Backbone as a ProteinNet text record, in pm:
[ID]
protein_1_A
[PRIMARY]
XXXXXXXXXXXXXXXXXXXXXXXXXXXXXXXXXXXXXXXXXXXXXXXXXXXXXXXXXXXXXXXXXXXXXXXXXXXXXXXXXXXXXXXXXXXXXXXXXXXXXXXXXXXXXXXXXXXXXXXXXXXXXXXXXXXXXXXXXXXXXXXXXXXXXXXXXXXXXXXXXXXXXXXXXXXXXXXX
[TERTIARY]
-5601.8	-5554.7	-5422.7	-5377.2	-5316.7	-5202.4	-5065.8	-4978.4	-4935.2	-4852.8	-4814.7	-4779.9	-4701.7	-4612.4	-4684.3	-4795	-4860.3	-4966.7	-5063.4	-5120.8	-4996.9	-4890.8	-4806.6	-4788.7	-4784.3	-4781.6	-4895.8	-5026.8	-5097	-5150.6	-5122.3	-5100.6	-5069.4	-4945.4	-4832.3	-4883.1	-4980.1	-5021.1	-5148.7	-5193.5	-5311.3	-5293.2	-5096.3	-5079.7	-5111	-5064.4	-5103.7	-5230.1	-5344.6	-5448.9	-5475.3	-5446.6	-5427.4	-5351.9	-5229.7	-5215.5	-5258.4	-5372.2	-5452.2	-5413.2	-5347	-5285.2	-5190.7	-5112.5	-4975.5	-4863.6	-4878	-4778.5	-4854.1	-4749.4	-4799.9	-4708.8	-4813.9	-4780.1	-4741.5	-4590.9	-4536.2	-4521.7	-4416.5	-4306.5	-4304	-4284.2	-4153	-4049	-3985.4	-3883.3	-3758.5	-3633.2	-3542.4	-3507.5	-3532.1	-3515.6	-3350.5	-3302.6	-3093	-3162.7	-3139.6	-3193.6	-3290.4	-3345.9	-3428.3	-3386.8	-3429.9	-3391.1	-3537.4	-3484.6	-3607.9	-3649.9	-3524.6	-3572.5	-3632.5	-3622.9	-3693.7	-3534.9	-3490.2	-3368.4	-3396.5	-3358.4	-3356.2	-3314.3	-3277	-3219.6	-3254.1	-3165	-3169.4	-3133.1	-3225.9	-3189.2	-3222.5	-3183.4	-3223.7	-3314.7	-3294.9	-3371.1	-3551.6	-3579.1	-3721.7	-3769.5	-3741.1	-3768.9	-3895.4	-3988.6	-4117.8	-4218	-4206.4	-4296.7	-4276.7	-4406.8	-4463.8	-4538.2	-4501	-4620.5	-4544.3	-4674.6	-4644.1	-4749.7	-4703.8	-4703.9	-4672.6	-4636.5	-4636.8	-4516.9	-4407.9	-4295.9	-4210.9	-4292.4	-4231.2	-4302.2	-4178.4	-4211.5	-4166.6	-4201.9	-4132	-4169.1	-4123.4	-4162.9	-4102.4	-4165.1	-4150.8	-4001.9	-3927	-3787.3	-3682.9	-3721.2	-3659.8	-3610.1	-3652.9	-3601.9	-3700.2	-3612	-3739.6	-3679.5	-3772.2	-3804.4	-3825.2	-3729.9	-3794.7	-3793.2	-3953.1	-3981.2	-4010	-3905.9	-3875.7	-3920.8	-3973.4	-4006.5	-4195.9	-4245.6	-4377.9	-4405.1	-4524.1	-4598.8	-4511.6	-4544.7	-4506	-4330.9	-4270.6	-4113.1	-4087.5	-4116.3	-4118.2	-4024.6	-4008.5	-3894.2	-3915.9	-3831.7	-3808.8	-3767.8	-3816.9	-3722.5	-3674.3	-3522.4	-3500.1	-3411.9	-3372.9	-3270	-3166.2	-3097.5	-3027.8	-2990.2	-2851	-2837.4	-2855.8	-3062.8	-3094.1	-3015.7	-2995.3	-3071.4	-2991.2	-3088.9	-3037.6	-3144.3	-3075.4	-3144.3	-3065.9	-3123.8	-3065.7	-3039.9	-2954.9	-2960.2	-2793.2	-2850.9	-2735.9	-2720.3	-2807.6	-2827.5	-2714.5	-2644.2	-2571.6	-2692	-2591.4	-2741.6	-2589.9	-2706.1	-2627.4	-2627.7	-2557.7	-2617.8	-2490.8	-2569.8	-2481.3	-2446.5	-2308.2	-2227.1	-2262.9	-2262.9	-2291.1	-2203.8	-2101.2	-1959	-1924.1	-1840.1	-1758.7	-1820.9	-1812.6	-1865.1	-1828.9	-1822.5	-1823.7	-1864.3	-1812.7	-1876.4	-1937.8	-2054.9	-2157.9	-2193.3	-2165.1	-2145.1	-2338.7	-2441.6	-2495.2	-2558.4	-2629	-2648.4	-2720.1	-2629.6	-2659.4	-2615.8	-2633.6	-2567.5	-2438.5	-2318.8	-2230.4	-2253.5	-2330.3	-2353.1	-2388.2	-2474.9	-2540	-2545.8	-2375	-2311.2	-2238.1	-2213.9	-2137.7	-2299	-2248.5	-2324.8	-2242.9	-2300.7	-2205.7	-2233.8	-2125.7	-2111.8	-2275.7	-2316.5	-2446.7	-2558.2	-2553.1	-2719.4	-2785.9	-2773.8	-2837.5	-2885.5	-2806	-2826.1	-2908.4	-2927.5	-3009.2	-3142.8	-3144.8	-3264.2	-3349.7	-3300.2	-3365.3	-3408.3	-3340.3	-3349.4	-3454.7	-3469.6	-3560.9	-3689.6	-3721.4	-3865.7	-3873.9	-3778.3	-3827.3	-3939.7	-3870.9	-3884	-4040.4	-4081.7	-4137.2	-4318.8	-4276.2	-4352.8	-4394.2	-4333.2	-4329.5	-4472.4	-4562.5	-4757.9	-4747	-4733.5	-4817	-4661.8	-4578	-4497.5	-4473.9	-4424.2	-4422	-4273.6	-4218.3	-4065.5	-4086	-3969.5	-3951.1	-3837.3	-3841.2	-3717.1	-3578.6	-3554.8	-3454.8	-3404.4	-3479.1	-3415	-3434.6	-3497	-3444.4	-3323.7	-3280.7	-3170.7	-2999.2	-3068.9	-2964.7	-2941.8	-3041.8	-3045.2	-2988	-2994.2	-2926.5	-2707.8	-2717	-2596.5	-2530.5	-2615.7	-2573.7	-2525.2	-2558.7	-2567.3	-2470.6	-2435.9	-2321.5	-2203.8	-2205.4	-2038.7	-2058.9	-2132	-2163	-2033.7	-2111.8	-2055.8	-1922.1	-1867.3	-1740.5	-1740.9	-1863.5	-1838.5	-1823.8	-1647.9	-1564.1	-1649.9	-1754.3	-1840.4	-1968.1	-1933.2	-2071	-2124.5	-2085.5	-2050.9	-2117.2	-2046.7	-2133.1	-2206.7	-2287.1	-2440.9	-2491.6	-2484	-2564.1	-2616.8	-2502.4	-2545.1	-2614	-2599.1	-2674.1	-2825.5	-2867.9	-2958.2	-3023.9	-2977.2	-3043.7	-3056.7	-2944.3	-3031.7	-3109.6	-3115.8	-3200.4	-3324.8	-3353.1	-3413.9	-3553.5	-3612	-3682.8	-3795.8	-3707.1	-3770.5	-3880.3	-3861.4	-3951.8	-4080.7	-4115.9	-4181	-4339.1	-4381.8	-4489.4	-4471.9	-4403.2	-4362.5	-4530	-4541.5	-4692	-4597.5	-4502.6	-4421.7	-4291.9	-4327	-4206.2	-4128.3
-8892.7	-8766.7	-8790.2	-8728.6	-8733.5	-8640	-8694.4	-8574	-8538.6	-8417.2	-8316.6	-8448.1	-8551.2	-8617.8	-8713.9	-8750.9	-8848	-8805.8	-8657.2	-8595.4	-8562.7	-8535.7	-8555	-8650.5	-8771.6	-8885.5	-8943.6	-8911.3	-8925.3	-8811	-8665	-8596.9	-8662.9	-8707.2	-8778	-8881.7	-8986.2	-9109.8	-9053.6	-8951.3	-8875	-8800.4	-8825.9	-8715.1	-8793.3	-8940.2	-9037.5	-9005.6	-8978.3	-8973.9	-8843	-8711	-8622.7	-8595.7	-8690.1	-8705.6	-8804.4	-8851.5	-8925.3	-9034.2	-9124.1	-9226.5	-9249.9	-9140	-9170.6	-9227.5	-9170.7	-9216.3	-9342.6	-9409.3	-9513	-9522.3	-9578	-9571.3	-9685.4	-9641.3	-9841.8	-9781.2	-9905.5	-9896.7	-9811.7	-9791.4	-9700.5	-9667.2	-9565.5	-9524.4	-9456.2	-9462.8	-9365.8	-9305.7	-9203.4	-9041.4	-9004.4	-8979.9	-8934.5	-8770.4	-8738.8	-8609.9	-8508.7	-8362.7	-8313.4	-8209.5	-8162.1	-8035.9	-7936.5	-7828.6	-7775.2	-7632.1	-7648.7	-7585.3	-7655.4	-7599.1	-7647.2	-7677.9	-7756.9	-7804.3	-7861	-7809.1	-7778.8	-7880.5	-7992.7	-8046	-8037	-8008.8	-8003.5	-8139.1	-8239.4	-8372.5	-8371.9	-8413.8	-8457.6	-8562.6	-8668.5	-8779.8	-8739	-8688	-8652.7	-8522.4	-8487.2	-8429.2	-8390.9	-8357.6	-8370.8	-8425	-8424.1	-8489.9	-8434.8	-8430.1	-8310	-8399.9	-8327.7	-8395.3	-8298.2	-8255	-8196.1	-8301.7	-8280.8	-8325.3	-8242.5	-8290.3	-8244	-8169.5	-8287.7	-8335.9	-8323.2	-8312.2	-8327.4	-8281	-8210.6	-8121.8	-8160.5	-8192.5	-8219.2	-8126	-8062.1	-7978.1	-8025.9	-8000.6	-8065.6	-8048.5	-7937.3	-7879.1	-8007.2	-8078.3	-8241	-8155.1	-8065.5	-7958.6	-8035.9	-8111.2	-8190.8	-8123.6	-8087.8	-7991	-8049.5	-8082.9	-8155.1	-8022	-8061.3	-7945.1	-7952.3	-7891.9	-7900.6	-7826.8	-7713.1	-7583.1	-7609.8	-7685.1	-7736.3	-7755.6	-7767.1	-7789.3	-7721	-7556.7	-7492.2	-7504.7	-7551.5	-7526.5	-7630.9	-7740.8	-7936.3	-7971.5	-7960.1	-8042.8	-8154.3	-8196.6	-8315.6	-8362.1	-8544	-8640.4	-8730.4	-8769.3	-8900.7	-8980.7	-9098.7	-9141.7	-9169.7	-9128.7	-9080	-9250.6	-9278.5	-9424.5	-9532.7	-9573.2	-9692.2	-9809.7	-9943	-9927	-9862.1	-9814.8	-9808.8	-9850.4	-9837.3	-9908.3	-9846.9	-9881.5	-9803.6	-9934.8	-9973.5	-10085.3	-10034.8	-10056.8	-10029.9	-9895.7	-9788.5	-9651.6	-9594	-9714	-9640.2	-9698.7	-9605.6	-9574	-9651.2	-9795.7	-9909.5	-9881.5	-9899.3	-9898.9	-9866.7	-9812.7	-9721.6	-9567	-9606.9	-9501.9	-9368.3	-9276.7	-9150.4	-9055.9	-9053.6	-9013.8	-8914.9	-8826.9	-8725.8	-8586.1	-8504.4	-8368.6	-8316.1	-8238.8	-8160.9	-8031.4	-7949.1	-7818.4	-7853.1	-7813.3	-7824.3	-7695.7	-7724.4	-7589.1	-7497.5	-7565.3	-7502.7	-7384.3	-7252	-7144	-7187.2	-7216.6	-7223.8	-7116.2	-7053	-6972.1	-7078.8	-7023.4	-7091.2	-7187.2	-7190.3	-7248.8	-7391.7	-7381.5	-7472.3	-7599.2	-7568.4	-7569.4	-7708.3	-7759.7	-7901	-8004	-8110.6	-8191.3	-8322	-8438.9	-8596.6	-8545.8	-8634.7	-8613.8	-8671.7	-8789.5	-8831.4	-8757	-8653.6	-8585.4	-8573.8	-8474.2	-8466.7	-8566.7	-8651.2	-8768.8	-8887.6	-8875.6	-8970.3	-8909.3	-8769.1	-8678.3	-8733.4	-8652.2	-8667.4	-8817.6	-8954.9	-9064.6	-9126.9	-9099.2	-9131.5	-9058.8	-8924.7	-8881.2	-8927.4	-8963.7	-9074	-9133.2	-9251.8	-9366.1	-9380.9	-9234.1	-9250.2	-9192.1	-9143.7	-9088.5	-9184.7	-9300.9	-9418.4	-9429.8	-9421.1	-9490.3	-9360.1	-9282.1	-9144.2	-9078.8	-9049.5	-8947.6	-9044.3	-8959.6	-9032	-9090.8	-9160.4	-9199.6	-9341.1	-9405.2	-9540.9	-9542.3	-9693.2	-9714.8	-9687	-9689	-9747.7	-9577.5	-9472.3	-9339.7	-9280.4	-9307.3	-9264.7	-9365.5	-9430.7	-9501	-9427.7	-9379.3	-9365.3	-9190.3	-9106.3	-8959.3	-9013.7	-9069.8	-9092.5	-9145.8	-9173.4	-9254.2	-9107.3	-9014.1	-8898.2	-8772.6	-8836.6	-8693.3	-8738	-8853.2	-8932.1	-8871.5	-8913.2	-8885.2	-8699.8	-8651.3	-8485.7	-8461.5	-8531.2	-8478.5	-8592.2	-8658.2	-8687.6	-8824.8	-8897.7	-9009.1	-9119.2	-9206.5	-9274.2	-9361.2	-9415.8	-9559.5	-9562.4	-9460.4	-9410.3	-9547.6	-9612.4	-9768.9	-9831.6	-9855.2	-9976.8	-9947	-9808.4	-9804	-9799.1	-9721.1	-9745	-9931.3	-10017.9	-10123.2	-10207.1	-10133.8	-10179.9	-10174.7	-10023.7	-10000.1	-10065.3	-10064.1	-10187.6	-10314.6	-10357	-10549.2	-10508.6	-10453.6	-10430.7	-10333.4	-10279.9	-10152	-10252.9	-10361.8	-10451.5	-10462.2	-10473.5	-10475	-10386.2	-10269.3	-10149.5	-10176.2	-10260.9	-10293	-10165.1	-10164.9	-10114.3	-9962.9	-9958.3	-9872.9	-9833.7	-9724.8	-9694.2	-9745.9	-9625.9	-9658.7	-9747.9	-9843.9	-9936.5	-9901.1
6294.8	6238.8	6164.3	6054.1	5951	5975.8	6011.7	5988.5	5900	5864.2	5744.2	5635.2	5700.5	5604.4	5587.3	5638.2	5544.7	5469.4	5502.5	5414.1	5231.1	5285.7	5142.8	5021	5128.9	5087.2	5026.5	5069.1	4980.1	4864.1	4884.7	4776.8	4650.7	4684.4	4583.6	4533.8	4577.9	4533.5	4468.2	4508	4396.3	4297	4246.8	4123.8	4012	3968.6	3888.3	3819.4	3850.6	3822.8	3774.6	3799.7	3730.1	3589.7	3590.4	3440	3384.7	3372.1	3323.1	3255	3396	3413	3378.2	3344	3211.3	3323.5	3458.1	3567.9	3629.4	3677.2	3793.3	3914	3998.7	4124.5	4119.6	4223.8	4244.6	4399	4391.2	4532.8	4592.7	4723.2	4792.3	4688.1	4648.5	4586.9	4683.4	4650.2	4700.3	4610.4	4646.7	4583.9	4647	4549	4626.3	4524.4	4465.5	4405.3	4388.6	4407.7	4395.6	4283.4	4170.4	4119	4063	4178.9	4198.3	4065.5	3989.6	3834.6	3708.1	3591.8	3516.2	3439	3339.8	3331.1	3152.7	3056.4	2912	2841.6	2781.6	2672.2	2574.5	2450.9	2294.6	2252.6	2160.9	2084.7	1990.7	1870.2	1748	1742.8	1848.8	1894.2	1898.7	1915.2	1967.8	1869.4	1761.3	1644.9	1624.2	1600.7	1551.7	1654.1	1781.9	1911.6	1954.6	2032.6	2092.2	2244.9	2344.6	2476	2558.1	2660.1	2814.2	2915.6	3027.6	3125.9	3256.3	3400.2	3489	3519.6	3469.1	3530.5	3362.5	3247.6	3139.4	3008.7	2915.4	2808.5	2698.5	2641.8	2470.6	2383.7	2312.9	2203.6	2031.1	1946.4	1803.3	1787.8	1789.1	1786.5	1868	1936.8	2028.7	2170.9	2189.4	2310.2	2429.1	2514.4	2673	2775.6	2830.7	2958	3065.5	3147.8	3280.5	3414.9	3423	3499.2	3661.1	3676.4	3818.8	3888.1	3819.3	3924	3936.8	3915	3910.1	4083.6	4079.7	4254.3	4331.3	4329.3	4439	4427	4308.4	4342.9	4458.1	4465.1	4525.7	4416.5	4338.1	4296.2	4216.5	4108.2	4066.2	4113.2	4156.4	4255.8	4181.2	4192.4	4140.6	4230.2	4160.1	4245.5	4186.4	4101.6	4022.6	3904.1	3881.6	3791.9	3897.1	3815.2	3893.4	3874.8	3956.6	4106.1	4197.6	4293.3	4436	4540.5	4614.5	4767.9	4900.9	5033.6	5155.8	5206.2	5290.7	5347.9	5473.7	5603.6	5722.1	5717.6	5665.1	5657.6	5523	5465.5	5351.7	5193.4	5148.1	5009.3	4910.7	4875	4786.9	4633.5	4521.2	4359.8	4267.5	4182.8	4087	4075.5	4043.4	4128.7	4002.9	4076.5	3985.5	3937.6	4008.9	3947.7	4039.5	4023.5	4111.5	4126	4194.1	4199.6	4075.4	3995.2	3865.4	3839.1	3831.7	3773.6	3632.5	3652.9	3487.7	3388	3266.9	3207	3148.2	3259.4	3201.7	3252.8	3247.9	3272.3	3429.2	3548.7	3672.5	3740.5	3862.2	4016.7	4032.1	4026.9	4056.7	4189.8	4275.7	4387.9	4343.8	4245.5	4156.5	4103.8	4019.6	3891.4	3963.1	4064	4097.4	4158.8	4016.2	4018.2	3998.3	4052.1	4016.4	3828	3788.1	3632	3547.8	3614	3542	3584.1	3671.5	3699.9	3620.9	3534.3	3388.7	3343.4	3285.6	3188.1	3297.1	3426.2	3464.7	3533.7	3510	3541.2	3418.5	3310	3168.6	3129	3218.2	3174.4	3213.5	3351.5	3443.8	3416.6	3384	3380.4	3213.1	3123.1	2999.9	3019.4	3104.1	3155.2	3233.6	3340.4	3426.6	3309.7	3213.1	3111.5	3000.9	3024.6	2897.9	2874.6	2877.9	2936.6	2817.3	2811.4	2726	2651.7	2671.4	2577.5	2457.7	2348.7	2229.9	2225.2	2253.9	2299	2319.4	2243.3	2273.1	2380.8	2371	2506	2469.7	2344.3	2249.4	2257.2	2197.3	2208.1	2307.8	2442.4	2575.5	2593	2574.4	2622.3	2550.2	2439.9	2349.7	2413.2	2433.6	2501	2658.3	2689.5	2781.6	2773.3	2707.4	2651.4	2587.4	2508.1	2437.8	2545.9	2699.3	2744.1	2838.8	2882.3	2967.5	2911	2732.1	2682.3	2668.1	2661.8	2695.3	2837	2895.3	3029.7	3110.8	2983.8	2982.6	3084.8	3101.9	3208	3135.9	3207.5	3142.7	3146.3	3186	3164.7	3138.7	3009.9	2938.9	2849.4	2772.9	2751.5	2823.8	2929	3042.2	3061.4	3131.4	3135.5	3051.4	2928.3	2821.3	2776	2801.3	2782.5	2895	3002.9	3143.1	3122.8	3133	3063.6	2942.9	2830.7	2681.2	2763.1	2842.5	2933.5	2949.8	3075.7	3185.9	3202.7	3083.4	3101.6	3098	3031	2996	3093.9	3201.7	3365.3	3320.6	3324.4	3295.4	3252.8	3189.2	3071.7	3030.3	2984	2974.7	2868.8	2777.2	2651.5	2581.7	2576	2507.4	2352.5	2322.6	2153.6	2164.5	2094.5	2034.5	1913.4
[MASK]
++++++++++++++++++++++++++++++++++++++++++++++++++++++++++++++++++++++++++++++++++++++++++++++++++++++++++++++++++++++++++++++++++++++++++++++++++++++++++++++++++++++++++++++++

């Protein structure tokens, strides 16, 4: 017999296949984030492309929608600027920056987020969409880099170039 949390768990390993393969299943992941709304960006970057998804909206206007309020209001999971890892019960990686009030139309309750949430929400369901959205690596990297100096984080620089090494790992880009 199957408890709640592993009937979930395989929920979750059966969403892949509903978007018709555009996700893949890896690893174990650590998830440090959930945001259980739907969460707006405006780019010039993404102009004229168009894709929806589960977890993700593009519209021709470059407006991407990461949609959080999807499956019952479950949430978008991330783990915010990869890598991270758990190891001796503390959560190891890259650091995400300081609490922050964020200026966008939140419940003041809301509105304090580490400075990169955003910019590594939007980076990560890029990333996790690469198999099917019309997006290279090169302008998720750069919407990511655009939304760091947005929200004023002094080592917008270093990740952006962390990211261009390393993003490689990733591999598997539908558009180059």
């Amino acid at each position: 017999m199957k408890t709640v949390f592993e009937e979930k768990i395989t929920d979750w390993k059966n969403e892949p296949e509903t978007e018709g393969g555009c996700l893949k299943e890896g690893a174990k992941k650590l998830w440090k984030f959930v945001h259980h709304d739907d969460f707006i960006y405006q780019t010039d970057e993404l102009l004229g492309r168009k894709f929806e998804g589960k977890w993700l909206k593009i519209d021709p206007d470059g407006t991407i929608t990461v949609r959080g309020s999807q499956d019952n209001n479950r949430g978008y999971a991330w783990d915010g600027c990869t890598p991270k890892f758990n190891f001796l019960q503390i959560t190891w990686g890259n650091f995400d920056g300081k609490l922050v009030e964020h200026n966008y139309d939140l419940p003041r309750i809301h509105k304090f987020k580490p400075k990169t949430y955003y910019a590594s929400m939007v980076h990560d369901v890029l990333y996790q969409y690469k198999r099917c959205a019309p997006v290279t690596r090169k302008q998720t990297d750069l919407i990511f880099y655009q939304q760091l100096k947005e929200a004023k984080w002094m080592w917008a620089g270093l990740y952006w170039v962390g990211v261009r090494l390393l993003g490689w790992i990733y591999s598997g880009w539908k558009y180059k």
